[in-house]
mmCIF file of C-alpha atoms in Angstrom:
data_model
loop_
_atom_site.group_PDB
_atom_site.id
_atom_site.type_symbol
_atom_site.label_atom_id
_atom_site.label_comp_id
_atom_site.label_asym_id
_atom_site.label_seq_id
_atom_site.Cartn_x
_atom_site.Cartn_y
_atom_site.Cartn_z
ATOM 1 C CA UNK B 1 196.137 -6.263 99.428
ATOM 2 C CA UNK B 2 197.250 -2.689 98.735
ATOM 3 C CA UNK B 3 195.003 -1.678 95.836
ATOM 4 C CA UNK B 4 195.300 -5.127 94.316
ATOM 5 C CA UNK B 5 198.988 -5.623 95.084
ATOM 6 C CA UNK B 6 200.209 -8.800 96.712
ATOM 7 C CA UNK B 7 198.587 -12.016 97.822
ATOM 8 C CA UNK B 8 197.692 -13.460 101.200
ATOM 9 C CA UNK B 9 199.819 -16.250 102.682
ATOM 10 C CA UNK B 10 197.741 -18.904 104.432
ATOM 11 C CA UNK B 11 198.658 -21.798 106.690
ATOM 12 C CA UNK B 12 196.729 -25.047 107.023
ATOM 13 C CA UNK B 13 197.157 -27.738 109.670
ATOM 14 C CA UNK B 14 195.465 -30.439 107.564
ATOM 15 C CA UNK B 15 196.707 -29.896 103.986
ATOM 16 C CA UNK B 16 193.781 -27.502 103.284
ATOM 17 C CA UNK B 17 191.129 -30.184 103.788
ATOM 18 C CA UNK B 18 188.997 -28.103 106.167
ATOM 19 C CA UNK B 19 188.469 -24.351 105.956
ATOM 20 C CA UNK B 20 188.306 -24.147 109.750
ATOM 21 C CA UNK B 21 191.940 -25.307 109.946
ATOM 22 C CA UNK B 22 193.183 -22.683 107.464
ATOM 23 C CA UNK B 23 194.020 -19.115 108.451
ATOM 24 C CA UNK B 24 195.767 -16.035 107.064
ATOM 25 C CA UNK B 25 199.274 -15.481 108.443
ATOM 26 C CA UNK B 26 200.638 -12.672 106.218
ATOM 27 C CA UNK B 27 198.857 -10.127 103.987
ATOM 28 C CA UNK B 28 200.153 -8.342 100.858
ATOM 29 C CA UNK B 29 202.695 -11.048 100.073
ATOM 30 C CA UNK B 30 205.134 -10.337 97.239
ATOM 31 C CA UNK B 31 207.229 -13.501 97.529
ATOM 32 C CA UNK B 32 208.338 -16.085 100.039
ATOM 33 C CA UNK B 33 211.196 -18.494 100.765
ATOM 34 C CA UNK B 34 211.335 -21.608 102.930
ATOM 35 C CA UNK B 35 214.829 -21.759 104.430
ATOM 36 C CA UNK B 36 216.553 -24.004 106.949
ATOM 37 C CA UNK B 37 216.426 -21.092 109.401
ATOM 38 C CA UNK B 38 212.729 -20.257 108.922
ATOM 39 C CA UNK B 39 210.086 -18.993 106.510
ATOM 40 C CA UNK B 40 210.524 -15.534 104.978
ATOM 41 C CA UNK B 41 207.719 -13.534 103.355
ATOM 42 C CA UNK B 42 208.283 -10.171 101.648
ATOM 43 C CA UNK B 43 205.222 -7.899 101.633
ATOM 44 C CA UNK B 44 204.246 -4.723 99.799
ATOM 45 C CA UNK B 45 203.973 -1.682 102.058
ATOM 46 C CA UNK B 46 202.628 1.820 101.527
ATOM 47 C CA UNK B 47 204.900 4.285 99.739
ATOM 48 C CA UNK B 48 206.553 1.751 97.439
ATOM 49 C CA UNK B 49 208.598 0.011 100.144
ATOM 50 C CA UNK B 50 208.758 -3.632 101.175
ATOM 51 C CA UNK B 51 208.787 -5.372 104.536
ATOM 52 C CA UNK B 52 210.264 -8.770 105.356
ATOM 53 C CA UNK B 53 208.459 -11.052 107.840
ATOM 54 C CA UNK B 54 210.086 -14.068 109.487
ATOM 55 C CA UNK B 55 208.621 -17.230 111.033
ATOM 56 C CA UNK B 56 210.645 -19.596 113.229
ATOM 57 C CA UNK B 57 207.732 -21.915 114.076
ATOM 58 C CA UNK B 58 206.745 -23.448 110.730
ATOM 59 C CA UNK B 59 204.530 -20.539 109.706
ATOM 60 C CA UNK B 60 202.367 -20.385 112.820
ATOM 61 C CA UNK B 61 203.466 -16.824 113.593
ATOM 62 C CA UNK B 62 205.501 -14.149 111.777
ATOM 63 C CA UNK B 63 207.570 -11.278 113.174
ATOM 64 C CA UNK B 64 208.685 -8.301 111.058
ATOM 65 C CA UNK B 65 212.392 -8.078 110.277
ATOM 66 C CA UNK B 66 213.829 -4.784 111.527
ATOM 67 C CA UNK B 67 216.582 -3.141 109.469
ATOM 68 C CA UNK B 68 218.536 0.042 110.302
ATOM 69 C CA UNK B 69 216.508 2.039 107.773
ATOM 70 C CA UNK B 70 213.473 1.794 105.524
ATOM 71 C CA UNK B 71 214.313 -0.292 102.475
ATOM 72 C CA UNK B 72 213.102 0.553 98.999
ATOM 73 C CA UNK B 73 211.195 -1.977 96.913
ATOM 74 C CA UNK B 74 213.773 -4.518 95.714
ATOM 75 C CA UNK B 75 214.943 -8.137 96.052
ATOM 76 C CA UNK B 76 215.883 -10.107 99.166
ATOM 77 C CA UNK B 77 218.242 -13.098 99.283
ATOM 78 C CA UNK B 78 218.486 -15.293 102.398
ATOM 79 C CA UNK B 79 221.834 -16.875 103.347
ATOM 80 C CA UNK B 80 221.922 -19.300 106.302
ATOM 81 C CA UNK B 81 224.857 -20.266 108.487
ATOM 82 C CA UNK B 82 225.058 -23.509 110.477
ATOM 83 C CA UNK B 83 225.486 -21.599 113.755
ATOM 84 C CA UNK B 84 222.088 -19.927 113.334
ATOM 85 C CA UNK B 85 223.307 -16.603 111.921
ATOM 86 C CA UNK B 86 221.175 -15.392 109.020
ATOM 87 C CA UNK B 87 222.463 -13.019 106.345
ATOM 88 C CA UNK B 88 219.988 -11.104 104.180
ATOM 89 C CA UNK B 89 221.199 -9.429 101.004
ATOM 90 C CA UNK B 90 218.985 -6.543 99.876
ATOM 91 C CA UNK B 91 219.424 -5.335 96.307
ATOM 92 C CA UNK B 92 219.943 -1.592 95.809
ATOM 93 C CA UNK B 93 217.973 0.859 93.750
ATOM 94 C CA UNK B 94 219.649 3.779 92.070
ATOM 95 C CA UNK B 95 218.575 7.316 92.945
ATOM 96 C CA UNK B 96 216.500 7.438 89.785
ATOM 97 C CA UNK B 97 214.580 4.332 90.736
ATOM 98 C CA UNK B 98 216.419 1.853 88.525
ATOM 99 C CA UNK B 99 218.920 -0.765 89.582
ATOM 100 C CA UNK B 100 222.527 0.297 90.124
ATOM 101 C CA UNK B 101 224.669 -1.497 87.548
ATOM 102 C CA UNK B 102 228.395 -2.165 87.611
ATOM 103 C CA UNK B 103 229.840 -0.904 84.370
ATOM 104 C CA UNK B 104 230.740 -3.675 81.997
ATOM 105 C CA UNK B 105 229.549 -6.498 84.226
ATOM 106 C CA UNK B 106 225.790 -6.214 84.142
ATOM 107 C CA UNK B 107 225.727 -6.920 87.888
ATOM 108 C CA UNK B 108 223.710 -5.213 90.577
ATOM 109 C CA UNK B 109 224.698 -4.317 94.116
ATOM 110 C CA UNK B 110 223.252 -5.171 97.488
ATOM 111 C CA UNK B 111 223.884 -4.483 101.150
ATOM 112 C CA UNK B 112 224.211 -7.549 103.358
ATOM 113 C CA UNK B 113 222.594 -7.524 106.800
ATOM 114 C CA UNK B 114 223.319 -10.008 109.611
ATOM 115 C CA UNK B 115 220.910 -11.182 112.291
ATOM 116 C CA UNK B 116 221.689 -10.079 115.837
ATOM 117 C CA UNK B 117 221.479 -11.959 119.112
ATOM 118 C CA UNK B 118 218.210 -12.752 120.845
ATOM 119 C CA UNK B 119 216.361 -10.429 123.175
ATOM 120 C CA UNK B 120 216.392 -10.415 126.995
ATOM 121 C CA UNK B 121 217.698 -13.697 128.398
ATOM 122 C CA UNK B 122 215.128 -15.321 130.695
ATOM 123 C CA UNK B 123 216.732 -18.725 131.228
ATOM 124 C CA UNK B 124 219.903 -20.460 130.068
ATOM 125 C CA UNK B 125 221.730 -23.650 131.025
ATOM 126 C CA UNK B 126 224.506 -25.487 129.190
ATOM 127 C CA UNK B 127 224.887 -27.992 132.078
ATOM 128 C CA UNK B 128 228.599 -27.289 132.535
ATOM 129 C CA UNK B 129 227.921 -26.466 136.223
ATOM 130 C CA UNK B 130 225.706 -29.410 137.105
ATOM 131 C CA UNK B 131 221.944 -29.347 137.711
ATOM 132 C CA UNK B 132 221.839 -26.324 140.032
ATOM 133 C CA UNK B 133 219.169 -24.616 137.889
ATOM 134 C CA UNK B 134 216.794 -27.606 137.955
ATOM 135 C CA UNK B 135 214.493 -29.427 140.345
ATOM 136 C CA UNK B 136 212.754 -32.786 140.165
ATOM 137 C CA UNK B 137 209.097 -33.638 140.606
ATOM 138 C CA UNK B 138 207.538 -32.239 143.787
ATOM 139 C CA UNK B 139 210.587 -29.932 144.164
ATOM 140 C CA UNK B 140 213.092 -32.706 144.740
ATOM 141 C CA UNK B 141 216.644 -31.392 144.783
ATOM 142 C CA UNK B 142 217.540 -33.267 141.596
ATOM 143 C CA UNK B 143 215.495 -34.851 138.793
ATOM 144 C CA UNK B 144 214.906 -38.556 139.412
ATOM 145 C CA UNK B 145 215.977 -39.639 135.917
ATOM 146 C CA UNK B 146 218.145 -36.720 134.801
ATOM 147 C CA UNK B 147 221.891 -36.486 135.431
ATOM 148 C CA UNK B 148 224.996 -34.807 134.039
ATOM 149 C CA UNK B 149 226.865 -36.848 131.438
ATOM 150 C CA UNK B 150 229.469 -36.424 128.726
ATOM 151 C CA UNK B 151 228.228 -35.791 125.205
ATOM 152 C CA UNK B 152 228.013 -39.273 123.626
ATOM 153 C CA UNK B 153 228.878 -37.766 120.233
ATOM 154 C CA UNK B 154 232.278 -36.467 121.395
ATOM 155 C CA UNK B 155 234.257 -39.441 120.154
ATOM 156 C CA UNK B 156 232.342 -39.467 116.868
ATOM 157 C CA UNK B 157 232.420 -35.753 116.069
ATOM 158 C CA UNK B 158 235.700 -34.560 117.539
ATOM 159 C CA UNK B 159 235.507 -30.757 117.459
ATOM 160 C CA UNK B 160 231.710 -30.976 117.571
ATOM 161 C CA UNK B 161 231.774 -32.221 121.169
ATOM 162 C CA UNK B 162 229.234 -30.379 123.332
ATOM 163 C CA UNK B 163 230.957 -31.163 126.646
ATOM 164 C CA UNK B 164 228.652 -31.792 129.609
ATOM 165 C CA UNK B 165 224.972 -32.371 128.852
ATOM 166 C CA UNK B 166 221.843 -33.569 130.663
ATOM 167 C CA UNK B 167 221.085 -37.249 130.142
ATOM 168 C CA UNK B 168 217.711 -38.846 130.866
ATOM 169 C CA UNK B 169 218.227 -42.419 132.120
ATOM 170 C CA UNK B 170 214.582 -43.421 131.747
ATOM 171 C CA UNK B 171 211.113 -42.431 130.598
ATOM 172 C CA UNK B 172 208.891 -40.093 132.589
ATOM 173 C CA UNK B 173 205.367 -38.718 132.552
ATOM 174 C CA UNK B 174 204.297 -35.154 133.442
ATOM 175 C CA UNK B 175 207.918 -34.043 133.496
ATOM 176 C CA UNK B 176 211.156 -35.070 135.188
ATOM 177 C CA UNK B 177 213.263 -31.873 135.249
ATOM 178 C CA UNK B 178 211.819 -28.407 135.988
ATOM 179 C CA UNK B 179 213.627 -25.070 135.900
ATOM 180 C CA UNK B 180 214.074 -23.682 139.409
ATOM 181 C CA UNK B 181 213.108 -20.170 138.333
ATOM 182 C CA UNK B 182 209.922 -19.202 136.511
ATOM 183 C CA UNK B 183 209.231 -16.380 134.050
ATOM 184 C CA UNK B 184 206.377 -14.896 132.029
ATOM 185 C CA UNK B 185 205.478 -16.109 128.544
ATOM 186 C CA UNK B 186 202.266 -14.620 127.160
ATOM 187 C CA UNK B 187 200.720 -13.368 123.934
ATOM 188 C CA UNK B 188 201.813 -9.864 124.925
ATOM 189 C CA UNK B 189 205.318 -11.032 125.942
ATOM 190 C CA UNK B 190 206.129 -14.156 123.900
ATOM 191 C CA UNK B 191 209.235 -16.247 124.521
ATOM 192 C CA UNK B 192 211.734 -17.729 122.085
ATOM 193 C CA UNK B 193 212.819 -21.254 123.027
ATOM 194 C CA UNK B 194 215.921 -23.004 121.700
ATOM 195 C CA UNK B 195 217.841 -26.139 122.682
ATOM 196 C CA UNK B 196 219.890 -29.026 121.335
ATOM 197 C CA UNK B 197 218.393 -32.504 121.710
ATOM 198 C CA UNK B 198 219.355 -36.114 121.047
ATOM 199 C CA UNK B 199 217.185 -39.210 121.420
ATOM 200 C CA UNK B 200 213.474 -39.013 122.347
ATOM 201 C CA UNK B 201 213.132 -35.602 124.061
ATOM 202 C CA UNK B 202 209.958 -33.838 125.179
ATOM 203 C CA UNK B 203 209.891 -30.215 126.357
ATOM 204 C CA UNK B 204 207.042 -28.160 127.716
ATOM 205 C CA UNK B 205 206.011 -25.531 130.256
ATOM 206 C CA UNK B 206 204.583 -25.978 133.726
ATOM 207 C CA UNK B 207 203.377 -23.613 136.427
ATOM 208 C CA UNK B 208 204.658 -25.915 139.184
ATOM 209 C CA UNK B 209 206.539 -29.164 139.808
ATOM 210 C CA UNK B 210 204.636 -30.166 137.635
ATOM 211 C CA UNK B 211 201.251 -28.515 138.313
ATOM 212 C CA UNK B 212 199.274 -27.350 135.272
ATOM 213 C CA UNK B 213 201.422 -27.993 132.225
ATOM 214 C CA UNK B 214 201.507 -28.420 128.467
ATOM 215 C CA UNK B 215 203.958 -30.013 126.046
ATOM 216 C CA UNK B 216 205.076 -27.578 123.347
ATOM 217 C CA UNK B 217 207.995 -29.429 121.698
ATOM 218 C CA UNK B 218 207.347 -33.156 121.617
ATOM 219 C CA UNK B 219 206.931 -36.339 119.599
ATOM 220 C CA UNK B 220 204.205 -37.654 117.356
ATOM 221 C CA UNK B 221 201.733 -38.628 120.090
ATOM 222 C CA UNK B 222 201.309 -35.089 121.453
ATOM 223 C CA UNK B 223 198.680 -32.854 119.835
ATOM 224 C CA UNK B 224 197.344 -30.161 122.176
ATOM 225 C CA UNK B 225 199.280 -26.926 122.055
ATOM 226 C CA UNK B 226 202.192 -28.455 120.177
ATOM 227 C CA UNK B 227 204.451 -25.781 118.677
ATOM 228 C CA UNK B 228 207.347 -27.939 117.461
ATOM 229 C CA UNK B 229 207.341 -31.628 116.565
ATOM 230 C CA UNK B 230 210.645 -33.324 117.429
ATOM 231 C CA UNK B 231 211.518 -36.522 115.565
ATOM 232 C CA UNK B 232 213.539 -39.195 117.341
ATOM 233 C CA UNK B 233 217.219 -38.608 116.557
ATOM 234 C CA UNK B 234 219.535 -41.325 117.818
ATOM 235 C CA UNK B 235 222.583 -40.529 115.712
ATOM 236 C CA UNK B 236 223.022 -36.754 115.829
ATOM 237 C CA UNK B 237 222.175 -33.610 117.771
ATOM 238 C CA UNK B 238 219.149 -31.667 116.539
ATOM 239 C CA UNK B 239 218.574 -27.960 117.179
ATOM 240 C CA UNK B 240 215.029 -27.000 118.178
ATOM 241 C CA UNK B 241 213.753 -23.403 118.066
ATOM 242 C CA UNK B 242 210.263 -21.902 118.218
ATOM 243 C CA UNK B 243 208.250 -18.967 119.601
ATOM 244 C CA UNK B 244 205.821 -19.593 122.485
ATOM 245 C CA UNK B 245 202.946 -18.845 122.521
ATOM 246 C CA UNK B 246 202.206 -17.947 118.918
ATOM 247 C CA UNK B 247 199.689 -15.311 117.878
ATOM 248 C CA UNK B 248 197.422 -17.557 115.794
ATOM 249 C CA UNK B 249 197.249 -20.335 118.334
ATOM 250 C CA UNK B 250 194.831 -22.874 119.701
ATOM 251 C CA UNK B 251 196.820 -22.601 122.918
ATOM 252 C CA UNK B 252 195.487 -21.013 126.042
ATOM 253 C CA UNK B 253 196.481 -22.002 129.532
ATOM 254 C CA UNK B 254 193.216 -23.853 130.113
ATOM 255 C CA UNK B 255 194.717 -26.718 128.149
ATOM 256 C CA UNK B 256 196.839 -27.307 131.217
ATOM 257 C CA UNK B 257 193.963 -26.971 133.683
ATOM 258 C CA UNK B 258 190.475 -25.497 133.564
ATOM 259 C CA UNK B 259 191.031 -23.738 136.881
ATOM 260 C CA UNK B 260 193.818 -21.703 135.311
ATOM 261 C CA UNK B 261 191.820 -20.680 132.249
ATOM 262 C CA UNK B 262 191.774 -17.004 133.194
ATOM 263 C CA UNK B 263 195.522 -16.730 133.617
ATOM 264 C CA UNK B 264 196.322 -16.689 129.905
ATOM 265 C CA UNK B 265 199.734 -18.146 130.704
ATOM 266 C CA UNK B 266 201.297 -16.557 133.746
ATOM 267 C CA UNK B 267 204.606 -17.643 135.298
ATOM 268 C CA UNK B 268 205.945 -20.834 133.734
ATOM 269 C CA UNK B 269 208.916 -23.179 134.157
ATOM 270 C CA UNK B 270 210.776 -25.154 131.515
ATOM 271 C CA UNK B 271 209.860 -28.843 131.776
ATOM 272 C CA UNK B 272 211.938 -31.700 130.307
ATOM 273 C CA UNK B 273 211.558 -35.457 130.064
ATOM 274 C CA UNK B 274 212.281 -38.468 127.857
ATOM 275 C CA UNK B 275 209.434 -40.424 126.274
ATOM 276 C CA UNK B 276 209.491 -43.922 124.894
ATOM 277 C CA UNK B 277 209.391 -43.901 121.101
ATOM 278 C CA UNK B 278 205.744 -43.808 120.075
ATOM 279 C CA UNK B 279 204.603 -41.863 123.145
ATOM 280 C CA UNK B 280 204.996 -44.367 125.983
ATOM 281 C CA UNK B 281 205.436 -43.011 129.489
ATOM 282 C CA UNK B 282 206.746 -43.982 132.921
ATOM 283 C CA UNK B 283 208.673 -47.215 133.211
ATOM 284 C CA UNK B 284 209.379 -47.810 129.540
ATOM 285 C CA UNK B 285 212.856 -48.122 128.111
ATOM 286 C CA UNK B 286 213.670 -44.873 126.375
ATOM 287 C CA UNK B 287 216.394 -44.558 123.834
ATOM 288 C CA UNK B 288 219.277 -42.570 125.288
ATOM 289 C CA UNK B 289 218.010 -38.979 125.495
ATOM 290 C CA UNK B 290 220.075 -35.834 126.034
ATOM 291 C CA UNK B 291 219.513 -32.069 126.302
ATOM 292 C CA UNK B 292 222.005 -29.213 125.988
ATOM 293 C CA UNK B 293 222.101 -25.416 125.798
ATOM 294 C CA UNK B 294 218.479 -24.847 126.829
ATOM 295 C CA UNK B 295 217.613 -21.149 126.366
ATOM 296 C CA UNK B 296 214.525 -19.015 126.767
ATOM 297 C CA UNK B 297 214.741 -15.401 125.598
ATOM 298 C CA UNK B 298 212.203 -12.640 125.114
ATOM 299 C CA UNK B 299 211.001 -13.028 121.524
ATOM 300 C CA UNK B 300 211.151 -9.826 119.522
ATOM 301 C CA UNK B 301 211.137 -8.674 115.937
ATOM 302 C CA UNK B 302 213.946 -10.144 113.878
ATOM 303 C CA UNK B 303 216.692 -7.489 114.045
ATOM 304 C CA UNK B 304 219.460 -7.111 111.449
ATOM 305 C CA UNK B 305 222.573 -4.916 111.252
ATOM 306 C CA UNK B 306 224.737 -3.998 108.262
ATOM 307 C CA UNK B 307 227.469 -6.580 107.655
ATOM 308 C CA UNK B 308 228.743 -5.657 104.167
ATOM 309 C CA UNK B 309 227.921 -2.733 101.865
ATOM 310 C CA UNK B 310 228.125 -2.714 98.079
ATOM 311 C CA UNK B 311 228.146 -6.510 97.733
ATOM 312 C CA UNK B 312 227.966 -7.516 94.073
ATOM 313 C CA UNK B 313 225.332 -9.721 92.418
ATOM 314 C CA UNK B 314 225.572 -11.346 89.023
ATOM 315 C CA UNK B 315 223.161 -10.648 86.176
ATOM 316 C CA UNK B 316 220.775 -13.302 87.533
ATOM 317 C CA UNK B 317 220.775 -11.743 91.001
ATOM 318 C CA UNK B 318 222.935 -14.384 92.712
ATOM 319 C CA UNK B 319 224.728 -12.939 95.736
ATOM 320 C CA UNK B 320 228.529 -12.791 95.535
ATOM 321 C CA UNK B 321 229.132 -13.866 99.146
ATOM 322 C CA UNK B 322 229.878 -17.425 100.240
ATOM 323 C CA UNK B 323 230.750 -19.318 103.411
ATOM 324 C CA UNK B 324 233.989 -21.316 103.361
ATOM 325 C CA UNK B 325 233.106 -24.981 103.874
ATOM 326 C CA UNK B 326 234.505 -26.460 107.075
ATOM 327 C CA UNK B 327 235.577 -23.106 108.560
ATOM 328 C CA UNK B 328 232.921 -21.694 110.854
ATOM 329 C CA UNK B 329 232.415 -17.939 110.585
ATOM 330 C CA UNK B 330 234.693 -17.553 107.540
ATOM 331 C CA UNK B 331 233.066 -15.926 104.496
ATOM 332 C CA UNK B 332 234.248 -14.405 101.221
ATOM 333 C CA UNK B 333 232.498 -11.545 99.439
ATOM 334 C CA UNK B 334 233.031 -9.241 96.465
ATOM 335 C CA UNK B 335 232.306 -5.508 96.731
ATOM 336 C CA UNK B 336 232.461 -2.631 94.279
ATOM 337 C CA UNK B 337 235.107 0.031 94.900
ATOM 338 C CA UNK B 338 233.520 3.340 93.913
ATOM 339 C CA UNK B 339 236.796 5.197 93.311
ATOM 340 C CA UNK B 340 237.765 3.194 90.233
ATOM 341 C CA UNK B 341 234.602 1.121 89.676
ATOM 342 C CA UNK B 342 236.548 -2.086 90.334
ATOM 343 C CA UNK B 343 235.618 -5.188 92.314
ATOM 344 C CA UNK B 344 237.539 -6.230 95.423
ATOM 345 C CA UNK B 345 237.364 -9.526 97.314
ATOM 346 C CA UNK B 346 237.037 -9.330 101.101
ATOM 347 C CA UNK B 347 237.019 -12.002 103.784
ATOM 348 C CA UNK B 348 235.751 -12.237 107.354
ATOM 349 C CA UNK B 349 236.690 -14.733 110.056
ATOM 350 C CA UNK B 350 234.045 -13.653 112.592
ATOM 351 C CA UNK B 351 230.750 -14.049 110.727
ATOM 352 C CA UNK B 352 230.746 -10.605 109.159
ATOM 353 C CA UNK B 353 231.749 -8.380 112.071
ATOM 354 C CA UNK B 354 235.032 -7.309 110.448
ATOM 355 C CA UNK B 355 235.999 -7.596 106.777
ATOM 356 C CA UNK B 356 239.551 -7.475 105.387
ATOM 357 C CA UNK B 357 240.757 -7.284 101.767
ATOM 358 C CA UNK B 358 242.425 -10.273 100.145
ATOM 359 C CA UNK B 359 245.461 -8.985 98.246
ATOM 360 C CA UNK B 360 245.676 -10.109 94.625
ATOM 361 C CA UNK B 361 248.321 -12.721 93.826
ATOM 362 C CA UNK B 362 251.684 -11.380 92.655
ATOM 363 C CA UNK B 363 252.264 -11.279 88.910
ATOM 364 C CA UNK B 364 254.070 -14.266 87.431
ATOM 365 C CA UNK B 365 257.837 -13.875 87.184
#
């Protein structure tokens, strides 16, 4: 810690049964939150400031959140949106070091920051243009079990229809679909992987078609190098996201093949397949399995930009900004107007990019 300040945050892969499976992931911890978008840990820094660290892979690795300026020691509040956008409200300090209070209300203020898009795009396919970005085993023109199909949830979800998706008609082993182009994922240049899945999906990385490979997002029967465990989901789409490879990792490329041990993960391809529930392989009857919107971007520090300044908080610190249920990207927030020390309600219809005032209702006749 910093002269006794803060505590270490540790992660264990076996419920802290063995010391060898427990390691430090964040030092100087001041508080943490487990959210549907990730794990957030605030840490004490030198000079009385705080730093927020974010994990998208169940605490295996943390990246520092990057804000436009250095933030003074204060409180963070995490607000998640269903589309993956994350809002972070950071409580102000007054110039004298105390909290800025709204006269008469006992409330504090905070600036709200919104997460920005991912880093450099390395690979993306939403399958609306067929399977042109994929090859099958041994560089076949098309995967043997993968084909383009209509989202089976379209009739059930209406507006939630994902359009064209990749469907796996049967189980495979050592991969069925491989990205045509390869890219570098390494400890020095990690990748962020995201996709939507339905059924019994397995995803990994391979240096060939398949060649040396490893499964990184898979079911219960896979253990080596696994970054994200995917439960079978027959009734709804599930979003998967993780960073590969992670810093504190048992993974090195020799898990794929001893001959490649010195490569430390060189050029890799995305690898997809369906597995029979329970880990069965070729020839089994898989539940219907689908993939959509497969993306690989260059992982970077979590970046945030200002979305709303002067957002009010109540006396307990609850943030006065809320998403409107059923309307994607629509939020309401209260802000303090400095001119007359009043509170004004604003709304946004584009996830915080532009805010407009809501006029007060007319007086009764």
